[in-house]
PDB file of C-alpha atoms in Angstrom:
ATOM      1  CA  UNK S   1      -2.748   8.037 -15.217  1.00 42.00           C
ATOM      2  CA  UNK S   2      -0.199   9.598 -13.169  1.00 45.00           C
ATOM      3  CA  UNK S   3       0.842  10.359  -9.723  1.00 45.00           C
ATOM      4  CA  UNK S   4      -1.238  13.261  -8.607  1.00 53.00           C
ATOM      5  CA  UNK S   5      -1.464  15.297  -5.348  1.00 67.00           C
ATOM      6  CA  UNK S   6       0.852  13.635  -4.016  1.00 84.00           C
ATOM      7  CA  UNK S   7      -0.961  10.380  -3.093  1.00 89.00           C
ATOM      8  CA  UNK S   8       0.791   7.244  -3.369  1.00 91.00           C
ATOM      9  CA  UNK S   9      -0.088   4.918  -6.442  1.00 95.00           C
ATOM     10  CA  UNK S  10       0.096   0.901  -7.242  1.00 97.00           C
ATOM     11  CA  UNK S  11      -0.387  -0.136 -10.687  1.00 98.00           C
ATOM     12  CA  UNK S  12      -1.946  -3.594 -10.220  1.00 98.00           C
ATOM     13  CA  UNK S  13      -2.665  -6.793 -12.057  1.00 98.00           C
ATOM     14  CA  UNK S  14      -6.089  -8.845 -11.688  1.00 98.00           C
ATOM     15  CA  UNK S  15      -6.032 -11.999 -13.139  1.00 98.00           C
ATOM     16  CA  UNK S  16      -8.579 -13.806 -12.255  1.00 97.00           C
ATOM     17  CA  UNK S  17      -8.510 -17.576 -13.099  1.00 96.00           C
ATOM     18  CA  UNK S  18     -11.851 -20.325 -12.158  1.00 95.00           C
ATOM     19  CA  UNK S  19     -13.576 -17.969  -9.889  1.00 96.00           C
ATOM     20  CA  UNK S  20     -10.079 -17.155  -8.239  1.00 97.00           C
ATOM     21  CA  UNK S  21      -8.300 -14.204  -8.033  1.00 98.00           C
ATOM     22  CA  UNK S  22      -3.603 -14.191  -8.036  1.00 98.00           C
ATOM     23  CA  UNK S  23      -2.471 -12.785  -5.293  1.00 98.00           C
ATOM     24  CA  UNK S  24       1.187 -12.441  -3.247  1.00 97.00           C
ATOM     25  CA  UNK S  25       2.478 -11.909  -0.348  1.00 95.00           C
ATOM     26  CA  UNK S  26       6.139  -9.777   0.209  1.00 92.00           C
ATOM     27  CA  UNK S  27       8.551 -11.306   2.447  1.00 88.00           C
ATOM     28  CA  UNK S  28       8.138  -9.871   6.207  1.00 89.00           C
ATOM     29  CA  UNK S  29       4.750  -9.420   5.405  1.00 91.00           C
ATOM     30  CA  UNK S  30       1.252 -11.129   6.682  1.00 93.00           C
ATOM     31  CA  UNK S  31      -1.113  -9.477   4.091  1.00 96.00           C
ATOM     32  CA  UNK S  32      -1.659 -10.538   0.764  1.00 97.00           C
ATOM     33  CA  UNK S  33      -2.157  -8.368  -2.572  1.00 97.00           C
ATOM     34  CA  UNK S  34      -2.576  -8.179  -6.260  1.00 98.00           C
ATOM     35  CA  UNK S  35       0.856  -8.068  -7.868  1.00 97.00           C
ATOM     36  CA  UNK S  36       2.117  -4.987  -9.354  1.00 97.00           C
ATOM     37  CA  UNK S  37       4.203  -1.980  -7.738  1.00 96.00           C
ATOM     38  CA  UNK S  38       4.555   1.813  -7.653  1.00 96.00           C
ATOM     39  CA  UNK S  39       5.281   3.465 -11.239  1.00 93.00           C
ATOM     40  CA  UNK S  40       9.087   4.343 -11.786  1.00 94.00           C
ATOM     41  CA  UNK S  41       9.682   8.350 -12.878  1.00 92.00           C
ATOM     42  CA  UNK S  42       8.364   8.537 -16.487  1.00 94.00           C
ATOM     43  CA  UNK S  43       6.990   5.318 -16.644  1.00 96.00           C
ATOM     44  CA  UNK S  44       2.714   4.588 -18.246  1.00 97.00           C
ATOM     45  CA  UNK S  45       0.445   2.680 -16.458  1.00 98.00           C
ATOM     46  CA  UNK S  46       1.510   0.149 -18.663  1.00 98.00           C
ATOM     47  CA  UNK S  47       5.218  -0.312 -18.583  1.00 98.00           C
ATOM     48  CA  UNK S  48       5.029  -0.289 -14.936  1.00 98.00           C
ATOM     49  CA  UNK S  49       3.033  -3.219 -15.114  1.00 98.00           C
ATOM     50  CA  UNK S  50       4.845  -5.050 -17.412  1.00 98.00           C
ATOM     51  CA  UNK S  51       8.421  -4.318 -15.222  1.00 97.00           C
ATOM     52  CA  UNK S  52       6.775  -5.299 -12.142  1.00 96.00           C
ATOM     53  CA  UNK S  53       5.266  -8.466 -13.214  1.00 97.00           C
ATOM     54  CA  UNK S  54       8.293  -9.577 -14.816  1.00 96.00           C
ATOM     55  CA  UNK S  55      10.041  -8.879 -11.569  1.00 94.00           C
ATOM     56  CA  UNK S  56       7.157 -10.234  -8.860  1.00 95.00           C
ATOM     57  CA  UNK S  57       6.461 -13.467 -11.244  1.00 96.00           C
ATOM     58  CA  UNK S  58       8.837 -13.974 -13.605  1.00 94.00           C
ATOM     59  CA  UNK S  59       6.064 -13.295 -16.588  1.00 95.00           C
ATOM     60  CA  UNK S  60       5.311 -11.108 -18.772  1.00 97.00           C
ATOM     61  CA  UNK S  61       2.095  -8.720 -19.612  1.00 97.00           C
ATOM     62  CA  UNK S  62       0.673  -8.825 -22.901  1.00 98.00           C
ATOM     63  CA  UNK S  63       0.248  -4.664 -22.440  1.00 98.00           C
ATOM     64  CA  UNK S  64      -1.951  -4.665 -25.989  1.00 98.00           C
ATOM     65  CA  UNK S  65      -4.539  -7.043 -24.154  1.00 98.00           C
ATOM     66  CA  UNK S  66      -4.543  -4.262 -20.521  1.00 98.00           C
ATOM     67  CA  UNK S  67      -7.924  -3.492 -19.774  1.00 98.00           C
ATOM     68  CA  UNK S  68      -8.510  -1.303 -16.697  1.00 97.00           C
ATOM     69  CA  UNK S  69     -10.361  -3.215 -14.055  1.00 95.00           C
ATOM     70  CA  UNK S  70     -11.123  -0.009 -11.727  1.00 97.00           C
ATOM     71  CA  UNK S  71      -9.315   2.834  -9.718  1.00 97.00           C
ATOM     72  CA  UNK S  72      -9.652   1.984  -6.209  1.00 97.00           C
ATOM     73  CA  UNK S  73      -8.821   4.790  -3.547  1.00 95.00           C
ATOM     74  CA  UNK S  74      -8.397   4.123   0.283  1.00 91.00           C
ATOM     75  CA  UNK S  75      -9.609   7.551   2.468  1.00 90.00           C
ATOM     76  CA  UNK S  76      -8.426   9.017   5.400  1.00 88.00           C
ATOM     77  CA  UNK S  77     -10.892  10.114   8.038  1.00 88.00           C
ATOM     78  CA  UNK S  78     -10.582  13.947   6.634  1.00 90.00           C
ATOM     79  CA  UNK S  79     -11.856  12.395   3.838  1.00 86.00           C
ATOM     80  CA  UNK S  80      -8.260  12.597   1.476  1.00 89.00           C
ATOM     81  CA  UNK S  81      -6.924   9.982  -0.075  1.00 89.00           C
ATOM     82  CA  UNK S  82      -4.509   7.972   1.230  1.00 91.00           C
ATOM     83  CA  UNK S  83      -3.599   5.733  -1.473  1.00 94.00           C
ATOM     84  CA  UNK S  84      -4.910   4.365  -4.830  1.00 96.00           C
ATOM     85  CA  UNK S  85      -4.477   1.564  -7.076  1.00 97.00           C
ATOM     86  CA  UNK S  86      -4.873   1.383 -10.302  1.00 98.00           C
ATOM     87  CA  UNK S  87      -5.605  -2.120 -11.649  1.00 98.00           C
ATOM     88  CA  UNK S  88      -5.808  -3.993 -14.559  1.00 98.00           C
ATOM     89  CA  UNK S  89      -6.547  -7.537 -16.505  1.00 98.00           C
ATOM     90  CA  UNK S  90      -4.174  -8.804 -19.259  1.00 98.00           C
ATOM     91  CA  UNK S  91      -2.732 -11.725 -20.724  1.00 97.00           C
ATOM     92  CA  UNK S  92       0.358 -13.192 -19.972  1.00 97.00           C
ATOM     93  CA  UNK S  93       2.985 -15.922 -20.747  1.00 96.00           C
ATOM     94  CA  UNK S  94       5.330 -17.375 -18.918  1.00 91.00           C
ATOM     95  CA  UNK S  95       5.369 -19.443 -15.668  1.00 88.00           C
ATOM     96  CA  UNK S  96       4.079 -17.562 -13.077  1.00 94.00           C
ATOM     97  CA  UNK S  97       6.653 -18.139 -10.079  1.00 92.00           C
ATOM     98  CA  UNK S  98       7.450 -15.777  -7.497  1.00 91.00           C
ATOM     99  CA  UNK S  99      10.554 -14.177  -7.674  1.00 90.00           C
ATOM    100  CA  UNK S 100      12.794 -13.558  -4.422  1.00 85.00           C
ATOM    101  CA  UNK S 101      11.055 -10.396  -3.397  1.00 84.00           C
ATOM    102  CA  UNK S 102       7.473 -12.787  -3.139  1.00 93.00           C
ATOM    103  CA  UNK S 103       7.452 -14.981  -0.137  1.00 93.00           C
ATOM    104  CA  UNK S 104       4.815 -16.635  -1.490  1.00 93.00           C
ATOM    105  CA  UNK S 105       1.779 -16.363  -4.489  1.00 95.00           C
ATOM    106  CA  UNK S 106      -1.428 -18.224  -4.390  1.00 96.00           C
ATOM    107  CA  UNK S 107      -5.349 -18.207  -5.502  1.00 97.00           C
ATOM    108  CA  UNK S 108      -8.046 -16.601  -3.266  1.00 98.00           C
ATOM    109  CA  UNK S 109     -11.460 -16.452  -3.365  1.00 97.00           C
ATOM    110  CA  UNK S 110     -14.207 -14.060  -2.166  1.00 98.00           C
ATOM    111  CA  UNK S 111     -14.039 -16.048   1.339  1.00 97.00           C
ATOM    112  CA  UNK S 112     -10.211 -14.931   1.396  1.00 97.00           C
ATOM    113  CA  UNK S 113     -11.459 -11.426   1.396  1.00 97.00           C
ATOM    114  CA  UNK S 114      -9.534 -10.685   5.062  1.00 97.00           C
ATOM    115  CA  UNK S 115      -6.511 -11.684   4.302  1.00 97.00           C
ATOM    116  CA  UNK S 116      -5.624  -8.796   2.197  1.00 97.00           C
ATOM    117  CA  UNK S 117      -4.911  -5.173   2.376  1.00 94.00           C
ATOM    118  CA  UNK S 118      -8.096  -2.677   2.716  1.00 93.00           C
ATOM    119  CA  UNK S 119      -7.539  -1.493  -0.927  1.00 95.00           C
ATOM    120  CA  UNK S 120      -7.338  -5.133  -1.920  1.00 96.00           C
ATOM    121  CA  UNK S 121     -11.005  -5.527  -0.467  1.00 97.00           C
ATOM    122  CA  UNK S 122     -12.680  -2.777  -2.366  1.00 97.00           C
ATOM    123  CA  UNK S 123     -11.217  -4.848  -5.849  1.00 97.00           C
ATOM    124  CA  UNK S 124     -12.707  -8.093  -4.210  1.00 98.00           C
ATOM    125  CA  UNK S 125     -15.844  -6.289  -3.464  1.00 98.00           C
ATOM    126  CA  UNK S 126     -16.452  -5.265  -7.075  1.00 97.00           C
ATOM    127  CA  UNK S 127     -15.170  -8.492  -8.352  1.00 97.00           C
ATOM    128  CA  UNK S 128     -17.895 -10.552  -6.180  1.00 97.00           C
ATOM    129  CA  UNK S 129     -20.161  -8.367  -7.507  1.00 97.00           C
ATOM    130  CA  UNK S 130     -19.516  -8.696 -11.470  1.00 96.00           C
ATOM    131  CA  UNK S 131     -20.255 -12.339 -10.617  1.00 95.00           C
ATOM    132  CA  UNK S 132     -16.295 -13.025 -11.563  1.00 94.00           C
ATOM    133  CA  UNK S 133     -15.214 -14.028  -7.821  1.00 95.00           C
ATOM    134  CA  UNK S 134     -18.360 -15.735  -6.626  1.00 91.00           C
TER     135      UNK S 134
END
């Protein structure tokens, strides 16, 4: 999937570990969200995630083992989108420790719900309701 009509994209990772979804937060930055990053030019779905991850958390994405969680898509009030993320599971090795450009990482669960970004909550929302973030 690629960037189309001009809407800003985020490739995302879900991993979601004992009813407890990754999440980080950016330096500067109050909000929390999945880990992942806006595609470079020519990049897949895939090698953006894989570049990101390694750069967020120091690990890398088993790309064979991507599944696509969901497309999520904040609106504006004219009804356009604003922004949408395109997220994914996968398996990983490697340690899993934020890098300098991640203030901090940690584990949420549905009752962290507010303390991420309004795209953030629509991947919670279906998450809570696949029974995988109870």
């Amino acid at each position: 999937m690629g960037k189309s009509e001009g809407v800003p994209e985020k490739v995302a990772w879900v991993l979601v570990r004992d009813g407890r979804v990754l999440v980080t937060r950016s330096r500067g930055v109050d909000v929390f969200y999945f880990p992942g990053g806006k595609r470079e030019p020519g990049e897949s779905d895939a090698e953006t995630l894989a570049r990101e991850i390694a750069e967020e958390l120091r690990s890398r994405v088993d790309t064979a083992t991507m599944v696509h969680v969901g497309t999520f898509e904040t609106r504006r009030d004219d009804g356009r989108t604003e922004f949408r993320m395109i997220c994914y599971t996968a398996e990983y090795t490697g340690p899993l420790v934020a890098s300098s450009e991640i203030e901090e990482s940690d584990w949420f669960g549905y009752g962290d719900r507010a303390r991420v970004s309004a795209v953030d909550r629509m991947v919670f929302d279906a998450l809570h309701a696949s029974g995988q973030l109870p």
